[in-house]
Structure formats: structure tokens, C-alpha cells
Short mmCIF file of the C-alpha atoms (twelve columns), coordinates in Angstrom:
data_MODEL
# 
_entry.id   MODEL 
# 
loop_
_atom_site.group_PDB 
_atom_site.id 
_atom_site.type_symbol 
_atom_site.label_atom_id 
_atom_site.label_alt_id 
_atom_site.label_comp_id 
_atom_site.label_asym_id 
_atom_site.label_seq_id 
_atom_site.Cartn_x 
_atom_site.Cartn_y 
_atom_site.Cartn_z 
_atom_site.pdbx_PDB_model_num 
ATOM 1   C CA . UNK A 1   -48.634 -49.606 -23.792 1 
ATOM 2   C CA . UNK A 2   -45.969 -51.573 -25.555 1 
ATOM 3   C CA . UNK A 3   -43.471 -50.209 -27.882 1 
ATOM 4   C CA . UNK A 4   -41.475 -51.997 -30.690 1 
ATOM 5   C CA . UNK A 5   -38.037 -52.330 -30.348 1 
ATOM 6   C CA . UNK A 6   -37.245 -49.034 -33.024 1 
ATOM 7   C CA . UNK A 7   -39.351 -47.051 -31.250 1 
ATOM 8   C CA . UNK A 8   -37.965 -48.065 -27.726 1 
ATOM 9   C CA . UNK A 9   -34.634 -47.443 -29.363 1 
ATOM 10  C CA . UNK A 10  -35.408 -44.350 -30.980 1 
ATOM 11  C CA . UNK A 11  -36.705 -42.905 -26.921 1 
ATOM 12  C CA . UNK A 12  -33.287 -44.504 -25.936 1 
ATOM 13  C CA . UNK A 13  -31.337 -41.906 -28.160 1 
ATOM 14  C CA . UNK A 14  -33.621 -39.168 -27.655 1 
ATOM 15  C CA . UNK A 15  -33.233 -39.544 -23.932 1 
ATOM 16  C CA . UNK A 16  -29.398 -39.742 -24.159 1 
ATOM 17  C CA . UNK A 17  -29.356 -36.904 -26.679 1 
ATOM 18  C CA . UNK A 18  -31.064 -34.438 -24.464 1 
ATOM 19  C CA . UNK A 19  -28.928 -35.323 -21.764 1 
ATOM 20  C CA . UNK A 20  -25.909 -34.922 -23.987 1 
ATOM 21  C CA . UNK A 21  -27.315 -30.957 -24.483 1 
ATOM 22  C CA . UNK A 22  -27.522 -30.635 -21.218 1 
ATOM 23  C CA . UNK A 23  -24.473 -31.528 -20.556 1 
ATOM 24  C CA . UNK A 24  -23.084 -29.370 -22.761 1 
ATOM 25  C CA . UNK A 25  -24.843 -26.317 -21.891 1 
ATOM 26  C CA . UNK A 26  -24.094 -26.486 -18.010 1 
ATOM 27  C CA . UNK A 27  -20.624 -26.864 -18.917 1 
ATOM 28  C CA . UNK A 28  -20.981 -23.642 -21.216 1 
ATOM 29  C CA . UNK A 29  -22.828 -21.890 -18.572 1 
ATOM 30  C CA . UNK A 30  -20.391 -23.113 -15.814 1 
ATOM 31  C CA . UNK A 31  -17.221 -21.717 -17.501 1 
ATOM 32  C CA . UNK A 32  -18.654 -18.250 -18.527 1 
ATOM 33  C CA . UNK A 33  -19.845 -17.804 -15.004 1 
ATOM 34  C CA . UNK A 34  -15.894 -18.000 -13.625 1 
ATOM 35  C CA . UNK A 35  -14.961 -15.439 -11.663 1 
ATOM 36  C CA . UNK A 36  -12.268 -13.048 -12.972 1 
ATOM 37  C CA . UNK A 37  -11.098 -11.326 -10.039 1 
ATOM 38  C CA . UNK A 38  -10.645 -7.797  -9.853  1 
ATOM 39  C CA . UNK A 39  -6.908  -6.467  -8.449  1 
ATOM 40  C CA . UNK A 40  -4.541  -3.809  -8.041  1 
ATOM 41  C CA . UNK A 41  -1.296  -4.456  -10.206 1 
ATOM 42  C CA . UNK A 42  2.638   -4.251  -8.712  1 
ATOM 43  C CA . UNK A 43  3.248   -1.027  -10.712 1 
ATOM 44  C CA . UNK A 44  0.743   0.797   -9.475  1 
ATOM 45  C CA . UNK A 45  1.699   -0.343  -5.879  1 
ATOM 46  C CA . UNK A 46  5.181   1.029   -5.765  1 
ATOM 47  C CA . UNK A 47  7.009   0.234   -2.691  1 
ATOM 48  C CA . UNK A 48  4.682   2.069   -0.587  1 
ATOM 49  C CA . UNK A 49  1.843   -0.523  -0.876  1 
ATOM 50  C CA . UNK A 50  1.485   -4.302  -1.244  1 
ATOM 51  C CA . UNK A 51  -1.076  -7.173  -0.627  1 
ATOM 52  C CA . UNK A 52  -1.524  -8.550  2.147   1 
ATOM 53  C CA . UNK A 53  -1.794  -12.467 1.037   1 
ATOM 54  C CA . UNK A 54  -3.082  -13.676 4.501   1 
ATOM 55  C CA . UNK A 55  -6.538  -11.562 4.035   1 
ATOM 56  C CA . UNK A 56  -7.572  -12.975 0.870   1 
ATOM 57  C CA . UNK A 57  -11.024 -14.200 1.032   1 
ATOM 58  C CA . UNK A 58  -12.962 -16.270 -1.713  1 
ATOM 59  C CA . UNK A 59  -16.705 -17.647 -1.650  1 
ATOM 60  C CA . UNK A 60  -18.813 -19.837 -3.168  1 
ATOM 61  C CA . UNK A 61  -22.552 -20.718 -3.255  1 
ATOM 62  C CA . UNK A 62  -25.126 -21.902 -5.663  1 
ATOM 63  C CA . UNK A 63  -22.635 -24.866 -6.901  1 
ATOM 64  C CA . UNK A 64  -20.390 -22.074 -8.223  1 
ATOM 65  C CA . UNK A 65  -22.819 -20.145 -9.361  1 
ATOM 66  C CA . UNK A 66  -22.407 -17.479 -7.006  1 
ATOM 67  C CA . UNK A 67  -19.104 -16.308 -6.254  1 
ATOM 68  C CA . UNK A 68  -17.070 -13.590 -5.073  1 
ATOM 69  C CA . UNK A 69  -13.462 -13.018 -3.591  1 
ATOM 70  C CA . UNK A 70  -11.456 -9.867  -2.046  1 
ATOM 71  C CA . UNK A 71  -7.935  -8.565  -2.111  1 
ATOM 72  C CA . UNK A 72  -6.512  -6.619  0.327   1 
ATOM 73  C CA . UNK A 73  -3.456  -3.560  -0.110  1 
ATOM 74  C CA . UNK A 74  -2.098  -1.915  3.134   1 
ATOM 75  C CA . UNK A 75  0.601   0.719   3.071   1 
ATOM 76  C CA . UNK A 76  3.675   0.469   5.150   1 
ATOM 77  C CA . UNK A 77  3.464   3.671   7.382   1 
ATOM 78  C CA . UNK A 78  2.355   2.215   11.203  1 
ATOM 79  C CA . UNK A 79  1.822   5.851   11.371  1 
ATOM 80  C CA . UNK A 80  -0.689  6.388   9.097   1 
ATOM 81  C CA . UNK A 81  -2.022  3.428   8.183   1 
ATOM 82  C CA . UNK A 82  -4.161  2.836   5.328   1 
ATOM 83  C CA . UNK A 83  -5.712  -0.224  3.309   1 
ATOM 84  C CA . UNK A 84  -7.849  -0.579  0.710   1 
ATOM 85  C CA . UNK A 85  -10.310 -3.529  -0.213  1 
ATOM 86  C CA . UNK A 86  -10.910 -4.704  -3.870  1 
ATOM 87  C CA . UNK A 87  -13.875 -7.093  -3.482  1 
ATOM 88  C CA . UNK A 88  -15.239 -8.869  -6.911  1 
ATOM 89  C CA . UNK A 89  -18.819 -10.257 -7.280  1 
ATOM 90  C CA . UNK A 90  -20.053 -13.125 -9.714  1 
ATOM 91  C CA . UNK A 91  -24.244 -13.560 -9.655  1 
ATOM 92  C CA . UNK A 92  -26.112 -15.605 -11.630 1 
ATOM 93  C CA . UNK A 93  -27.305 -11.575 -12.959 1 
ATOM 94  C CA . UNK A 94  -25.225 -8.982  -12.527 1 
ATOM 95  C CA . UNK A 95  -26.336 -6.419  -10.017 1 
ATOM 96  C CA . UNK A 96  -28.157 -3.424  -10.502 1 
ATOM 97  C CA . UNK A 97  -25.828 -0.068  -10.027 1 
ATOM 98  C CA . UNK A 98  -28.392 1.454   -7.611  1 
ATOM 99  C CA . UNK A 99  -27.971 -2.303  -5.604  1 
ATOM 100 C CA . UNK A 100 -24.947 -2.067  -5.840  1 
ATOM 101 C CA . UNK A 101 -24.298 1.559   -4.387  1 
ATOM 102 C CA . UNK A 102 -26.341 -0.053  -1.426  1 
ATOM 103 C CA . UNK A 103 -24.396 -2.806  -0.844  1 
ATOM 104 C CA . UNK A 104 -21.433 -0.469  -1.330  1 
ATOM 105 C CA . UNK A 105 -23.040 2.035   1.808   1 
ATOM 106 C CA . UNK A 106 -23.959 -1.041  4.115   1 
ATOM 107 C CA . UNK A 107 -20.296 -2.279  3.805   1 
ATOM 108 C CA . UNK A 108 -19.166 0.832   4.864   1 
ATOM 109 C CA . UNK A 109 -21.619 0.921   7.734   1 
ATOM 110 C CA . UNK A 110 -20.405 -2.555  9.058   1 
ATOM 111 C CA . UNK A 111 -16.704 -0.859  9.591   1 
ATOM 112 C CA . UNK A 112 -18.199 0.398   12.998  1 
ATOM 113 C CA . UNK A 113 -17.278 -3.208  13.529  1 
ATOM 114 C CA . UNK A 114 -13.723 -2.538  13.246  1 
ATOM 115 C CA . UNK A 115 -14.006 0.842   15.350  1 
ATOM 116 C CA . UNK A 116 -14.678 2.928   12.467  1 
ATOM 117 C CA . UNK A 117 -16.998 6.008   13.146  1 
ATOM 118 C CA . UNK A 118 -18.181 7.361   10.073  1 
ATOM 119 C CA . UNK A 119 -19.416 11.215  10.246  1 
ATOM 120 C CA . UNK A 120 -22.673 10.582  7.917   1 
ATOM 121 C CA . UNK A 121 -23.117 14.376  7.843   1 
ATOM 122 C CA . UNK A 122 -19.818 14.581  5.689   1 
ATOM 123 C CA . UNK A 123 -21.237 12.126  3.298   1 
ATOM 124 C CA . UNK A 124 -19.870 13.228  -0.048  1 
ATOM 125 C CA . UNK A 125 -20.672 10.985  -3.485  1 
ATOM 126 C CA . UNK A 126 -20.572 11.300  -7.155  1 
ATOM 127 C CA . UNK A 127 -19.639 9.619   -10.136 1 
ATOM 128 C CA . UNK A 128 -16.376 9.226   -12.192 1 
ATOM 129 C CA . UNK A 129 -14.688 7.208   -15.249 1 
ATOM 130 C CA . UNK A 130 -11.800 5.097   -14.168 1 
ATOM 131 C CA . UNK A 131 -8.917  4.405   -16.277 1 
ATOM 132 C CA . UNK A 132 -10.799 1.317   -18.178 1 
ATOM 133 C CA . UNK A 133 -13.206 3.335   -19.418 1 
ATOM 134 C CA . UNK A 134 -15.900 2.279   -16.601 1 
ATOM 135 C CA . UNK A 135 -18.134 4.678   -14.430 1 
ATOM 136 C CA . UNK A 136 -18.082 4.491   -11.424 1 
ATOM 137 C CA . UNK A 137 -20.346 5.679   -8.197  1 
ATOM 138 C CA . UNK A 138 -18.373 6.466   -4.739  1 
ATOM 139 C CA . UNK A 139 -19.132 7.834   -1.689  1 
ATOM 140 C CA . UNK A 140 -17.114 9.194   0.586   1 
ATOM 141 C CA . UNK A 141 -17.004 10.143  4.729   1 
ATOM 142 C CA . UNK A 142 -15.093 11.509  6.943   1 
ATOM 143 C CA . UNK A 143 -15.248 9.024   10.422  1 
ATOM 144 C CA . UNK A 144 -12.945 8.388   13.422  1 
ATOM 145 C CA . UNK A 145 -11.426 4.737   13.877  1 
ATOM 146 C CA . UNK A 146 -12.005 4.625   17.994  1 
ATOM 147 C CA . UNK A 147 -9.675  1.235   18.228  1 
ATOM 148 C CA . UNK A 148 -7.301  3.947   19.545  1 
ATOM 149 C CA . UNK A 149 -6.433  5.726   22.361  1 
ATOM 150 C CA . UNK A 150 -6.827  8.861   21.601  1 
ATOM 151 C CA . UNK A 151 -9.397  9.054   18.451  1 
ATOM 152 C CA . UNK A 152 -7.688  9.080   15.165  1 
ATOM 153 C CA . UNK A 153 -9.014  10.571  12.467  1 
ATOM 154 C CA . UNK A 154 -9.968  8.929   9.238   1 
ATOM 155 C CA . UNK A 155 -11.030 9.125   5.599   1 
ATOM 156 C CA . UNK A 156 -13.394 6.493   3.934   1 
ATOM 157 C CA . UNK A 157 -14.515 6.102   0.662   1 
ATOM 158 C CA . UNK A 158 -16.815 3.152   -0.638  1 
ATOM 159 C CA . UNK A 159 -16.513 2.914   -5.196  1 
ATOM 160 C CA . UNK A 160 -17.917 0.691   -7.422  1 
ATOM 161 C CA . UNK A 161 -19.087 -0.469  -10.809 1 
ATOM 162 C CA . UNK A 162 -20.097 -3.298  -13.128 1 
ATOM 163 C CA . UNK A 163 -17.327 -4.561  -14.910 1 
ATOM 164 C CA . UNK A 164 -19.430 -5.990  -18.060 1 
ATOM 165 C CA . UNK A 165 -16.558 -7.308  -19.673 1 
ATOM 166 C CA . UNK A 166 -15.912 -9.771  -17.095 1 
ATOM 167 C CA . UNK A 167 -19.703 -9.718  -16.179 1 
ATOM 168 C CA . UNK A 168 -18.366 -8.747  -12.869 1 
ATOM 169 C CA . UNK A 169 -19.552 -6.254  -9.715  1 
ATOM 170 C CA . UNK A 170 -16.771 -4.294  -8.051  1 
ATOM 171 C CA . UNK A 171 -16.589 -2.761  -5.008  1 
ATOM 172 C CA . UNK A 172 -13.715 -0.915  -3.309  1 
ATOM 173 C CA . UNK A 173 -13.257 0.323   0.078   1 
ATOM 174 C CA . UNK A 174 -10.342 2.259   0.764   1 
ATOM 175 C CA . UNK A 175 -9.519  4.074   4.767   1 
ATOM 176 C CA . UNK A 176 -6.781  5.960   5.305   1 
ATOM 177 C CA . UNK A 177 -5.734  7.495   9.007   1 
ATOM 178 C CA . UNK A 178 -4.927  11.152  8.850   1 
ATOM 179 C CA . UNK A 179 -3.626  12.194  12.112  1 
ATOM 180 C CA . UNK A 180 -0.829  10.775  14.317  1 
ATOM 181 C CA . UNK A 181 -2.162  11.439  17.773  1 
ATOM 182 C CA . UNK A 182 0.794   9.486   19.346  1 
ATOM 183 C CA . UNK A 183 3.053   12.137  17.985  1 
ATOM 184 C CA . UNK A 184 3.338   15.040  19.990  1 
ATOM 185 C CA . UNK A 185 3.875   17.183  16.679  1 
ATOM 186 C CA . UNK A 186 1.070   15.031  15.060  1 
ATOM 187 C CA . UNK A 187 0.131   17.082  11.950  1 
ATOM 188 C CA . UNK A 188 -2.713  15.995  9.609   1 
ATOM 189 C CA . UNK A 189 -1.335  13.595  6.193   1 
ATOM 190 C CA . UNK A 190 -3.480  12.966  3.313   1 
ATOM 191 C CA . UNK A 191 -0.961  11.636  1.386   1 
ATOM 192 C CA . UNK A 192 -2.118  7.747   1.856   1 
ATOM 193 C CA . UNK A 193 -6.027  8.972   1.325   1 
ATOM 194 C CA . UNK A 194 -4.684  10.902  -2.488  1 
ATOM 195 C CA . UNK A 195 -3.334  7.378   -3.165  1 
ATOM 196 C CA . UNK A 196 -6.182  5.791   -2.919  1 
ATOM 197 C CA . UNK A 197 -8.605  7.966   -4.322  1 
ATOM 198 C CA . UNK A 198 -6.158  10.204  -7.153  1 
ATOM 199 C CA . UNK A 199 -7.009  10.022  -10.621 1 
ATOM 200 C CA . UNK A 200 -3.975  8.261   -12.817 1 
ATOM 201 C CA . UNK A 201 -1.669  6.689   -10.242 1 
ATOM 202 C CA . UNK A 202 -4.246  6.453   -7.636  1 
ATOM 203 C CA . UNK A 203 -5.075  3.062   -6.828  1 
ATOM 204 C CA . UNK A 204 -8.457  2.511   -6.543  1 
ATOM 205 C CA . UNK A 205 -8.680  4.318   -10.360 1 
ATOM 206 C CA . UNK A 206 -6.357  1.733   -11.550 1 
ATOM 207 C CA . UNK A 207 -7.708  -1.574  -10.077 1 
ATOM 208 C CA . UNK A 208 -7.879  -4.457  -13.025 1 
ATOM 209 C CA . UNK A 209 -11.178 -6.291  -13.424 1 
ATOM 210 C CA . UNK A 210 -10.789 -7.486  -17.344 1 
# 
């Protein structure tokens, strides 16, 4: 077939034109899928708590269309140590709550890899609104982190929701040690484990995802 000049032309800048709009709309559908990360702010730290910079983690796959990253906040008690993990998901669709709980209870189950023994006949869970007006799932255990001689004991808690401001899945894992075996008059603290899962000051309440 052979085609005039106009009409080779006019294919020319119909060609270009569609790849002009698509252009465009990856670079519309690139920037809205940027991860706003979800954190814990200095205020609500105090001087108990802070972030430990060197276990930031960040990931992504899909060309960027997949991403997620995770903060982590220790206390500064060696005695009764405590950390909590604010990890923020970016999918091309934002997760289902009931796949999310799930992903929640398997992260939970991989802290065996760290020496944590969760009790799953403790296993506690419900829901809550958080101080941005989200609701949130959590489940919580009672476990034993065996990475110590003797046993300590331990409180876990897994929380999360979908952030739909941000378009963006949280998930929160906070542990908190609450016995001192190494002290002789080693009495059981909760005070780390109310900081992390209190209502108004607590922290994992108050973590920032838009």
C-alpha cells in the first residue's frame, strides 16, 4: 500500500501524539504512586525513645511501582528493652484489611527468627481508631525472647491499617521486655509496652502516615 505524503504525515503526528499521552500519563501515574512514609514524630518520642537511623530499610520493585520502607524506635533502658517497627507499603492496589491483618500475623511469626517465642494461646486482637481518625486491627501476644540466658519475658503486638490518604498500608510491630532476669530483685515493668500501645501519647497511636 502506498500512502501520500499528508497521510504519511498525518500517521507521523498521530504516532508521536499517542506517545506524547503516554508519556504523560506514566509520569502522572509514577508521581502519585510515591511513597509517603509512615513515622513516629520527635515529640511523641521524648527522651526515652529515638530512631535508630542504621535500621532503616527501603525497597523497590516493579520499576517503582512497588515500594515500601521501615523505621525503627528503640528505647534507652538495656534493661528493658523495647522497639517498635513502623513499616509503610506502596502497591500498585492497596491491600485488602483482611491481607493485611495476615501479613501483619506472619510478620509476627517470623520474630521466632530473632528468638522471639510468641504464646499463641494469649493471642488477644481487636480494633481501634488512632489519633488520625484511621481504624485500625492489632493483635497482640504474650511470647518469651529466648536470645537470653535465662528466658525473658515479652509483650508483642502486630497493628495496622490503610492509610487512604497517602494510598498507603501500615503495619507496626512493637516488643517490649518485661522482666529483668539479670536482676536479682527483677520485678515485672510494663511501662515500655503502655508506650507503645497507650492511647494519646502512646506511640504506635500517634505514628504519621499523611
Amino acid at each position: 500500500m502506498v500512502f501520500k505524503g499528508g497521510e504519511r504525515e498525518n500517521r507521523i503526528y498521530i504516532i508521536i501524539a499517542f506517545i506524547i499521552i503516554l508519556v504523560i500519563i506514566l509520569t502522572v501515574f509514577f508521581s502519585t504512586n510515591t511513597l509517603n512514609k509512615a513515622f513516629i514524630e520527635d515529640f511523641i518520642l521524648g527522651d526515652t525513645w529515638y530512631e535508630d537511623i542504621d535500621a532503616r530499610k527501603e525497597e523497590s520493585q516493579l520499576f517503582g511501582l512497588e515500594n515500601w520502607a521501615s523505621f525503627m524506635y528503640k528505647n534507652n533502658n538495656y534493661s528493658y528493652p523495647a522497639y517498635v517497627t513502623v513499616i509503610s507499603i506502596k502497591l500498585l492496589f492497596m491491600m485488602n484489611e483482611d491481607d493485611l491483618l495476615e501479613t501483619t500475623e506472619e510478620t509476627l511469626n517470623k520474630a521466632s527468627e530473632q528468638g522471639i517465642i510468641i504464646d499463641i494461646d494469649t493471642k488477644l486482637s481487636g480494633e481501634r481508631e488512632i489519633y488520625n481518625g484511621h481504624k485500625s486491627k492489632y493483635i497482640i501476644y504474650n511470647g518469651s525472647d529466648t536470645s537470653k540466658e535465662p528466658f525473658e519475658r515479652v509483650n508483642i503486638i502486630g497493628e495496622t491499617w490503610n492509610c487512604g490518604n497517602s494510598g498507603t498500608s501500615i503495619i507496626c510491630i512493637g516488643v517490649a521486655q518485661i522482666t529483668d532476669n539479670a536482676n536479682s530483685n527483677s520485678k515485672i515493668d510494663t511501662i515500655y509496652w503502655e508506650k507503645i500501645v497507650g492511647f494519646q501519647d502512646g506511640l504506635i497511636f500517634n505514628v504519621r502516615c499523611h
